mmCIF file of C-alpha atoms in Angstrom:
data_model
loop_
_atom_site.group_PDB
_atom_site.id
_atom_site.type_symbol
_atom_site.label_atom_id
_atom_site.label_comp_id
_atom_site.label_asym_id
_atom_site.label_seq_id
_atom_site.Cartn_x
_atom_site.Cartn_y
_atom_site.Cartn_z
ATOM 1 C CA MET O 87 0.000 0.000 0.000
ATOM 2 C CA LYS O 88 2.812 2.470 0.822
ATOM 3 C CA LYS O 89 4.545 1.703 -2.454
ATOM 4 C CA PHE O 90 1.394 2.448 -4.330
ATOM 5 C CA LEU O 91 1.012 5.830 -2.547
ATOM 6 C CA LEU O 92 4.649 6.844 -3.268
ATOM 7 C CA LEU O 93 4.312 5.985 -6.931
ATOM 8 C CA GLY O 94 1.204 8.177 -7.154
ATOM 9 C CA LEU O 95 2.895 11.185 -5.585
ATOM 10 C CA SER O 96 5.910 10.813 -7.908
ATOM 11 C CA PHE O 97 3.608 10.750 -10.907
ATOM 12 C CA LEU O 98 1.868 13.976 -9.822
ATOM 13 C CA PHE O 99 5.250 15.746 -9.286
ATOM 14 C CA LEU O 100 6.437 14.837 -12.802
ATOM 15 C CA LEU O 101 3.135 15.993 -14.237
ATOM 16 C CA GLY O 102 3.592 19.438 -12.543
ATOM 17 C CA LEU O 103 7.075 19.891 -13.991
ATOM 18 C CA ALA O 104 5.804 19.157 -17.466
ATOM 19 C CA SER O 105 3.059 21.759 -17.030
ATOM 20 C CA CYS O 106 5.621 24.479 -16.065
ATOM 21 C CA ASP O 107 7.758 23.688 -19.108
ATOM 22 C CA ASN O 108 4.735 24.059 -21.370
ATOM 23 C CA ASP O 109 3.885 27.462 -19.828
ATOM 24 C CA ARG O 110 7.481 28.588 -20.354
ATOM 25 C CA GLU O 111 7.343 27.635 -24.044
ATOM 26 C CA ILE O 112 4.056 29.466 -24.500
ATOM 27 C CA ASN O 113 5.488 32.651 -22.911
ATOM 28 C CA ASP O 114 8.699 32.469 -24.994
ATOM 29 C CA ASN O 115 6.721 32.138 -28.221
ATOM 30 C CA ASN O 116 4.323 34.942 -27.309
ATOM 31 C CA PRO O 117 6.270 37.961 -25.879
ATOM 32 C CA PRO O 118 4.329 40.750 -24.143
ATOM 33 C CA GLN O 119 2.487 43.036 -26.594
ATOM 34 C CA THR O 120 3.468 46.759 -26.765
ATOM 35 C CA SER O 121 1.346 49.638 -28.070
ATOM 36 C CA GLU O 122 2.448 52.159 -30.730
ATOM 37 C CA ASP O 123 2.719 54.878 -28.064
ATOM 38 C CA ASP O 124 5.262 52.743 -26.167
ATOM 39 C CA ASN O 125 7.729 53.114 -29.076
ATOM 40 C CA LYS O 126 7.514 56.935 -29.293
ATOM 41 C CA PRO O 127 10.511 58.961 -27.986
ATOM 42 C CA GLU O 128 9.996 60.730 -24.720
ATOM 43 C CA ASP O 129 8.867 64.349 -24.959
ATOM 44 C CA PRO O 130 11.198 66.460 -22.780
ATOM 45 C CA SER O 131 8.566 69.228 -22.659
ATOM 46 C CA ASP O 132 6.125 66.848 -20.947
ATOM 47 C CA PRO O 133 6.304 67.643 -17.227
ATOM 48 C CA ASP O 134 5.745 63.948 -16.468
ATOM 49 C CA THR O 135 8.745 62.896 -18.567
ATOM 50 C CA PRO O 136 11.797 62.207 -16.403
ATOM 51 C CA THR O 137 14.885 64.289 -17.216
ATOM 52 C CA ASP O 138 18.172 62.611 -17.937
ATOM 53 C CA PRO O 139 20.459 63.950 -15.204
ATOM 54 C CA VAL O 140 23.518 63.172 -17.312
ATOM 55 C CA ASP O 141 22.319 65.123 -20.395
ATOM 56 C CA PRO O 142 19.680 67.682 -19.302
ATOM 57 C CA ASP O 143 17.909 69.857 -21.872
ATOM 58 C CA ASP O 144 19.620 73.135 -22.801
ATOM 59 C CA PRO O 145 18.027 76.149 -21.072
ATOM 60 C CA GLU O 146 15.847 78.372 -23.256
ATOM 61 C CA ILE O 147 17.227 81.766 -24.390
ATOM 62 C CA PRO O 148 15.305 84.489 -22.508
ATOM 63 C CA VAL O 149 13.063 86.711 -24.635
ATOM 64 C CA GLU O 150 14.240 90.351 -24.797
ATOM 65 C CA ASP O 151 11.737 92.704 -23.156
ATOM 66 C CA PHE O 152 10.972 95.821 -25.215
ATOM 67 C CA THR O 153 8.263 97.349 -23.041
ATOM 68 C CA ILE O 154 8.231 101.143 -23.593
ATOM 69 C CA LYS O 155 9.749 102.877 -20.582
ATOM 70 C CA THR O 156 10.573 106.599 -20.485
ATOM 71 C CA SER O 157 11.860 106.832 -16.911
ATOM 72 C CA ASP O 158 13.633 104.552 -14.473
ATOM 73 C CA ASN O 159 15.852 105.014 -11.423
ATOM 74 C CA GLY O 160 16.140 108.795 -11.855
ATOM 75 C CA LEU O 161 16.925 108.643 -15.590
ATOM 76 C CA SER O 162 14.295 109.865 -18.064
ATOM 77 C CA VAL O 163 13.652 110.813 -21.688
ATOM 78 C CA ALA O 164 11.172 113.462 -22.855
ATOM 79 C CA GLU O 165 9.221 111.405 -25.417
ATOM 80 C CA ASP O 166 8.347 107.758 -25.968
ATOM 81 C CA SER O 167 8.734 108.024 -29.772
ATOM 82 C CA TYR O 168 11.267 109.796 -32.011
ATOM 83 C CA SER O 169 11.549 110.246 -35.777
ATOM 84 C CA PHE O 170 14.480 111.292 -37.937
ATOM 85 C CA SER O 171 15.699 110.741 -41.489
ATOM 86 C CA VAL O 172 18.542 108.921 -43.147
ATOM 87 C CA ALA O 173 21.355 110.943 -44.719
ATOM 88 C CA GLU O 174 20.686 112.829 -47.923
ATOM 89 C CA GLU O 175 22.243 111.154 -50.942
ATOM 90 C CA GLY O 176 25.601 112.754 -51.652
ATOM 91 C CA ASP O 177 25.844 114.430 -48.236
ATOM 92 C CA ASN O 178 29.311 113.573 -46.980
ATOM 93 C CA TYR O 179 28.835 115.279 -43.609
ATOM 94 C CA PRO O 180 25.278 114.653 -42.381
ATOM 95 C CA PRO O 181 24.650 115.768 -38.796
ATOM 96 C CA ASP O 182 24.110 113.080 -36.182
ATOM 97 C CA PHE O 183 20.666 112.669 -34.664
ATOM 98 C CA LYS O 184 20.730 112.822 -30.854
ATOM 99 C CA ILE O 185 18.308 111.914 -28.095
ATOM 100 C CA ARG O 186 19.167 113.198 -24.616
ATOM 101 C CA LEU O 187 18.278 111.308 -21.443
ATOM 102 C CA THR O 188 18.296 113.422 -18.280
ATOM 103 C CA ALA O 189 19.432 112.321 -14.814
ATOM 104 C CA ASP O 190 17.708 113.820 -11.771
ATOM 105 C CA SER O 191 19.290 114.948 -8.496
ATOM 106 C CA SER O 192 19.582 111.370 -7.212
ATOM 107 C CA TRP O 193 22.529 111.014 -9.638
ATOM 108 C CA ASP O 194 24.391 114.047 -8.252
ATOM 109 C CA LEU O 195 27.238 111.960 -6.815
ATOM 110 C CA CYS O 196 27.453 109.544 -9.745
ATOM 111 C CA THR O 197 30.455 109.974 -12.061
ATOM 112 C CA GLY O 198 30.568 106.688 -13.960
ATOM 113 C CA LEU O 199 28.691 103.693 -15.364
ATOM 114 C CA ASN O 200 29.523 100.005 -15.086
ATOM 115 C CA ASP O 201 30.604 98.902 -18.562
ATOM 116 C CA ASP O 202 29.631 95.295 -17.836
ATOM 117 C CA TYR O 203 25.966 96.323 -17.589
ATOM 118 C CA THR O 204 25.819 98.859 -20.425
ATOM 119 C CA ARG O 205 23.718 97.656 -23.384
ATOM 120 C CA ILE O 206 22.096 99.238 -26.437
ATOM 121 C CA VAL O 207 19.651 96.767 -27.996
ATOM 122 C CA ALA O 208 17.418 97.247 -31.069
ATOM 123 C CA GLU O 209 14.318 95.141 -31.567
ATOM 124 C CA ASP O 210 14.873 95.269 -35.356
ATOM 125 C CA GLU O 211 18.555 95.308 -36.268
ATOM 126 C CA THR O 212 17.768 95.717 -39.973
ATOM 127 C CA VAL O 213 16.594 99.253 -39.099
ATOM 128 C CA LEU O 214 19.096 100.012 -36.336
ATOM 129 C CA PRO O 215 22.152 97.830 -37.028
ATOM 130 C CA GLU O 216 24.771 97.144 -34.404
ATOM 131 C CA GLY O 217 27.211 100.059 -34.348
ATOM 132 C CA ALA O 218 24.715 102.616 -35.690
ATOM 133 C CA ILE O 219 24.042 104.035 -32.201
ATOM 134 C CA ALA O 220 26.611 105.316 -29.752
ATOM 135 C CA MET O 221 26.231 106.511 -26.176
ATOM 136 C CA ASP O 222 27.878 109.598 -24.707
ATOM 137 C CA ILE O 223 27.839 110.628 -21.049
ATOM 138 C CA VAL O 224 26.857 114.275 -20.469
ATOM 139 C CA THR O 225 28.518 115.697 -17.362
ATOM 140 C CA ASN O 226 27.544 118.701 -15.303
ATOM 141 C CA SER O 227 30.570 120.598 -16.654
ATOM 142 C CA ASP O 228 29.374 119.921 -20.214
ATOM 143 C CA LEU O 229 26.268 121.937 -19.362
ATOM 144 C CA VAL O 230 27.615 124.739 -17.166
ATOM 145 C CA GLY O 231 31.255 124.992 -18.214
ATOM 146 C CA SER O 232 34.527 124.705 -16.343
ATOM 147 C CA SER O 233 32.908 125.603 -13.031
ATOM 148 C CA GLY O 234 30.847 122.400 -13.164
ATOM 149 C CA SER O 235 31.662 118.891 -11.966
ATOM 150 C CA ASN O 236 32.149 115.510 -13.637
ATOM 151 C CA GLU O 237 28.891 114.196 -12.166
ATOM 152 C CA ILE O 238 26.564 112.609 -14.725
ATOM 153 C CA ALA O 239 23.813 115.022 -15.790
ATOM 154 C CA GLY O 240 22.506 112.923 -18.656
ATOM 155 C CA ILE O 241 23.221 110.503 -21.496
ATOM 156 C CA ASP O 242 23.110 111.175 -25.239
ATOM 157 C CA LEU O 243 22.099 108.472 -27.707
ATOM 158 C CA ILE O 244 23.800 109.341 -31.013
ATOM 159 C CA PHE O 245 22.485 107.900 -34.292
ATOM 160 C CA ASP O 246 24.655 107.685 -37.420
ATOM 161 C CA ARG O 247 22.322 108.567 -40.308
ATOM 162 C CA GLU O 248 24.583 106.783 -42.802
ATOM 163 C CA LEU O 249 24.267 103.434 -40.986
ATOM 164 C CA VAL O 250 20.548 103.297 -40.157
ATOM 165 C CA ASN O 251 17.825 102.150 -42.567
ATOM 166 C CA VAL O 252 14.242 103.258 -43.193
ATOM 167 C CA GLY O 253 11.771 101.515 -40.885
ATOM 168 C CA THR O 254 10.603 101.336 -37.269
ATOM 169 C CA SER O 255 12.122 99.653 -34.244
ATOM 170 C CA LYS O 256 12.074 99.801 -30.486
ATOM 171 C CA LEU O 257 15.370 100.697 -28.864
ATOM 172 C CA LYS O 258 16.433 99.775 -25.338
ATOM 173 C CA LEU O 259 19.261 101.247 -23.271
ATOM 174 C CA GLU O 260 20.460 99.554 -20.095
ATOM 175 C CA VAL O 261 22.989 101.145 -17.743
ATOM 176 C CA LYS O 262 24.076 100.722 -14.149
ATOM 177 C CA PRO O 263 25.708 103.527 -12.127
ATOM 178 C CA SER O 264 29.073 102.427 -10.763
ATOM 179 C CA ASN O 265 29.176 104.885 -7.875
ATOM 180 C CA GLY O 266 27.155 107.560 -6.125
ATOM 181 C CA SER O 267 24.256 106.905 -3.802
ATOM 182 C CA SER O 268 23.651 103.232 -3.067
ATOM 183 C CA SER O 269 19.992 103.754 -3.978
ATOM 184 C CA ILE O 270 20.827 104.212 -7.683
ATOM 185 C CA THR O 271 23.488 101.528 -8.167
ATOM 186 C CA LYS O 272 21.108 99.181 -9.926
ATOM 187 C CA LEU O 273 20.185 98.253 -13.482
ATOM 188 C CA THR O 274 18.376 101.127 -15.194
ATOM 189 C CA THR O 275 16.312 100.648 -18.368
ATOM 190 C CA ILE O 276 14.921 103.093 -20.920
ATOM 191 C CA CYS O 277 13.014 101.847 -23.995
ATOM 192 C CA ILE O 278 11.556 104.025 -26.778
ATOM 193 C CA ASN O 279 10.112 103.828 -30.289
ATOM 194 C CA ILE O 280 12.312 104.912 -33.201
ATOM 195 C CA GLU O 281 11.089 105.739 -36.721
ATOM 196 C CA VAL O 282 13.678 106.223 -39.478
ATOM 197 C CA LEU O 283 12.321 108.065 -42.521
ATOM 198 C CA PRO O 284 13.657 108.689 -46.028
ATOM 199 C CA PHE O 285 15.407 112.019 -46.494
ATOM 200 C CA GLY O 286 12.660 114.623 -46.980
ATOM 201 C CA GLY O 287 10.158 112.337 -45.277
ATOM 202 C CA ILE O 288 9.610 114.607 -42.271
ATOM 203 C CA ILE O 289 6.572 116.453 -43.600
ATOM 204 C CA VAL O 290 6.146 120.117 -42.621
ATOM 205 C CA ASP O 291 3.961 122.907 -43.958
ATOM 206 C CA THR O 292 5.703 124.939 -46.668
ATOM 207 C CA TYR O 293 5.324 128.072 -48.800
ATOM 208 C CA ASN O 294 6.526 127.951 -52.389
ATOM 209 C CA ILE O 295 8.366 131.178 -53.225
ATOM 210 C CA ASP O 296 10.591 132.831 -55.816
ATOM 211 C CA VAL O 297 13.254 135.419 -54.980
ATOM 212 C CA GLU O 298 14.404 138.163 -57.358
ATOM 213 C CA VAL O 299 17.345 140.337 -56.265
ATOM 214 C CA ASP O 300 18.585 143.550 -57.848
ATOM 215 C CA LEU O 301 22.406 143.490 -57.950
ATOM 216 C CA THR O 302 22.851 147.161 -58.762
ATOM 217 C CA GLY O 303 25.959 148.388 -56.926
ATOM 218 C CA LEU O 304 27.580 144.936 -56.604
ATOM 219 C CA ALA O 305 30.384 145.740 -59.050
ATOM 220 C CA GLU O 306 31.327 148.865 -57.098
ATOM 221 C CA ILE O 307 31.347 147.001 -53.762
ATOM 222 C CA ILE O 308 33.643 144.340 -55.188
ATOM 223 C CA ALA O 309 35.980 146.914 -56.757
ATOM 224 C CA GLU O 310 36.387 148.697 -53.442
ATOM 225 C CA ASN O 311 36.853 145.643 -51.206
ATOM 226 C CA SER O 312 38.188 142.650 -53.141
ATOM 227 C CA GLU O 313 41.111 142.283 -55.527
ATOM 228 C CA ASN O 314 41.001 138.596 -56.444
ATOM 229 C CA VAL O 315 37.421 137.312 -56.688
ATOM 230 C CA THR O 316 37.028 133.602 -57.472
ATOM 231 C CA SER O 317 33.239 133.095 -57.197
ATOM 232 C CA ILE O 318 29.962 134.805 -56.300
ATOM 233 C CA THR O 319 26.950 132.982 -54.844
ATOM 234 C CA LEU O 320 23.376 133.993 -54.003
ATOM 235 C CA SER O 321 21.925 131.870 -51.205
ATOM 236 C CA LEU O 322 18.783 131.454 -49.126
ATOM 237 C CA VAL O 323 19.266 129.345 -45.983
ATOM 238 C CA ASP O 324 17.107 128.418 -42.987
ATOM 239 C CA ASP O 325 18.148 130.239 -39.819
ATOM 240 C CA ALA O 326 17.588 127.055 -37.786
ATOM 241 C CA MET O 327 20.459 124.714 -36.977
ATOM 242 C CA LYS O 328 20.914 122.106 -39.690
ATOM 243 C CA ASP O 329 20.504 119.117 -37.357
ATOM 244 C CA GLU O 330 17.156 120.507 -36.141
ATOM 245 C CA VAL O 331 15.552 120.521 -39.612
ATOM 246 C CA TYR O 332 17.540 117.813 -41.377
ATOM 247 C CA GLY O 333 15.275 115.586 -43.457
ATOM 248 C CA TYR O 334 12.397 118.113 -43.593
ATOM 249 C CA SER O 335 10.206 118.268 -46.688
ATOM 250 C CA ALA O 336 11.123 121.975 -46.840
ATOM 251 C CA ASP O 337 14.356 123.249 -48.411
ATOM 252 C CA TYR O 338 17.142 124.024 -45.983
ATOM 253 C CA ILE O 339 19.384 125.894 -48.395
ATOM 254 C CA LYS O 340 19.483 126.826 -52.050
ATOM 255 C CA GLN O 341 22.438 128.433 -53.794
ATOM 256 C CA VAL O 342 22.775 130.010 -57.221
ATOM 257 C CA ASP O 343 26.106 130.848 -58.831
ATOM 258 C CA ILE O 344 26.454 134.365 -60.229
ATOM 259 C CA PRO O 345 28.893 134.428 -63.171
ATOM 260 C CA LEU O 346 31.820 136.828 -62.777
ATOM 261 C CA ALA O 347 31.280 139.936 -64.886
ATOM 262 C CA GLU O 348 32.117 143.624 -65.143
ATOM 263 C CA THR O 349 28.568 144.594 -64.292
ATOM 264 C CA TYR O 350 25.753 142.780 -62.489
ATOM 265 C CA THR O 351 22.018 143.174 -62.971
ATOM 266 C CA THR O 352 19.802 140.560 -61.294
ATOM 267 C CA ALA O 353 19.841 137.048 -59.863
ATOM 268 C CA SER O 354 17.035 134.738 -58.779
ATOM 269 C CA ILE O 355 16.126 131.666 -56.767
ATOM 270 C CA THR O 356 13.021 129.828 -57.940
ATOM 271 C CA ASP O 357 10.715 127.107 -56.604
ATOM 272 C CA PHE O 358 12.025 127.334 -53.057
ATOM 273 C CA LYS O 359 10.046 125.394 -50.422
ATOM 274 C CA MET O 360 10.159 127.495 -47.258
ATOM 275 C CA ALA O 361 9.093 125.951 -43.938
ATOM 276 C CA VAL O 362 6.138 127.854 -42.518
ATOM 277 C CA GLY O 363 7.159 129.834 -39.423
ATOM 278 C CA HIS O 364 10.882 129.728 -40.206
ATOM 279 C CA ARG O 365 12.988 132.699 -41.226
ATOM 280 C CA TYR O 366 15.717 132.504 -43.852
ATOM 281 C CA LEU O 367 18.967 134.383 -44.351
ATOM 282 C CA LEU O 368 19.264 135.979 -47.825
ATOM 283 C CA GLN O 369 22.761 136.991 -48.899
ATOM 284 C CA VAL O 370 25.359 137.155 -51.654
ATOM 285 C CA PHE O 371 28.781 135.773 -50.763
ATOM 286 C CA VAL O 372 31.867 136.882 -52.657
ATOM 287 C CA GLU O 373 34.767 134.417 -52.377
ATOM 288 C CA GLY O 374 38.378 135.356 -53.135
ATOM 289 C CA GLU O 375 41.864 133.981 -53.236
ATOM 290 C CA GLU O 376 42.600 135.552 -49.862
ATOM 291 C CA THR O 377 40.437 135.744 -46.749
ATOM 292 C CA SER O 378 40.549 139.529 -47.044
ATOM 293 C CA ASP O 379 38.818 139.259 -50.432
ATOM 294 C CA ARG O 380 35.609 137.865 -48.931
ATOM 295 C CA ILE O 381 32.437 139.993 -48.870
ATOM 296 C CA TRP O 382 28.967 139.281 -47.415
ATOM 297 C CA ILE O 383 26.191 141.315 -49.023
ATOM 298 C CA TYR O 384 22.688 141.649 -47.550
ATOM 299 C CA PHE O 385 19.317 142.811 -48.864
ATOM 300 C CA LYS O 386 16.174 144.785 -48.115
ATOM 301 C CA ASP O 387 12.701 144.839 -49.559
ATOM 302 C CA SER O 388 12.554 146.787 -52.824
ATOM 303 C CA GLY O 389 8.877 147.562 -52.196
ATOM 304 C CA ASN O 390 7.506 145.618 -55.144
ATOM 305 C CA GLY O 391 5.789 142.675 -53.438
ATOM 306 C CA GLU O 392 3.473 141.458 -50.677
ATOM 307 C CA GLY O 393 3.239 138.485 -48.327
ATOM 308 C CA TYR O 394 6.750 138.814 -46.883
ATOM 309 C CA GLU O 395 8.947 141.064 -44.756
ATOM 310 C CA PHE O 396 12.606 141.417 -43.798
ATOM 311 C CA GLU O 397 14.193 141.452 -40.348
ATOM 312 C CA TYR O 398 17.656 142.941 -39.806
ATOM 313 C CA GLU O 399 20.245 141.844 -37.257
ATOM 314 C CA ASP O 400 23.866 143.029 -37.354
ATOM 315 C CA LYS O 401 23.344 144.093 -40.996
ATOM 316 C CA GLN O 402 22.152 140.598 -41.910
ATOM 317 C CA SER O 403 18.769 140.320 -43.645
ATOM 318 C CA TYR O 404 16.310 137.584 -42.700
ATOM 319 C CA LEU O 405 13.256 136.844 -44.793
ATOM 320 C CA ASN O 406 9.870 135.991 -43.275
ATOM 321 C CA VAL O 407 7.100 134.826 -45.604
ATOM 322 C CA THR O 408 3.415 134.809 -44.632
ATOM 323 C CA GLU O 409 1.725 133.637 -47.850
ATOM 324 C CA ASP O 410 2.090 130.867 -50.400
ATOM 325 C CA ASN O 411 3.222 131.445 -54.001
ATOM 326 C CA VAL O 412 4.815 134.860 -53.527
ATOM 327 C CA THR O 413 7.734 136.507 -55.303
ATOM 328 C CA VAL O 414 10.197 138.301 -53.041
ATOM 329 C CA ASN O 415 11.792 141.403 -54.569
ATOM 330 C CA ALA O 416 14.947 142.661 -52.864
ATOM 331 C CA GLU O 417 17.823 145.074 -53.405
ATOM 332 C CA ILE O 418 21.266 145.491 -51.822
ATOM 333 C CA SER O 419 21.243 147.227 -48.448
ATOM 334 C CA GLU O 420 24.395 146.453 -46.429
ATOM 335 C CA TYR O 421 27.598 144.467 -46.706
ATOM 336 C CA ARG O 422 30.373 143.212 -44.450
ATOM 337 C CA VAL O 423 34.083 142.540 -45.015
ATOM 338 C CA LEU O 424 36.808 141.110 -42.776
#
């Protein structure tokens, strides 16, 4: 009886081993199924995706902030938008365009800026390329003279008209005072709008005028005061500083050559676009081989026209026009020699 029981148990044990082997074969022939999503690469932007500590993702480049800001930390600019023109074609010496930032009394003890924190950044570098804008510190002595100090009174942004291009861009300046009160030694940001226009694109109201001058007496003036005349020029020029009106739709200056002769009768300037509200200097300039040959000749109203008047300062004659499409008639009044 015992032998029979042992044989039965042995048979059951062998049967169990065979069953395990069969399960192993089934599992080997049928590997676990995977879905299509299981084969996709991990998305590093997914917050649930673990980051490889050995090769972490590169940090993102911060986006430059161009929020308009006209004052910060005691530094300010008068406007939030500025416009100016590119250089006139053929102008070899165009004036720079400048924007002045003013420092308040909190900067009174500050004499320098930290170069490591100074930045000039354009939102559109096709309009304001790198190198087209320079920065210049304005000291107290620059404003009041030798009696002043080297404390920072302001900052000038200087634009090279020959390097900029037509278009619009925001412009940001960042500076950090390197000394002075501890309350101002922090990053300071100014950001403004800049519009660059074609030359002549600054539109102003104008009067169209012609000028006719009577040159009676010019030959006698030259004979008495100049021995070696090389050229004579009639000119009409805006009394404003050139950099203030550069790029205006009005004419800044117009010159007409007067041929050298034994006698002189008349000369004229036509189709001149005069900026409304501006006054213009009218003169004849006699150039000579020597400085002593130079003569400046001025004019007065000959009484034959309307819509204009002359002002006189130190013999010089300035023309004011009050109507469109007028003809100014003038005759010689005064002259000056060296």
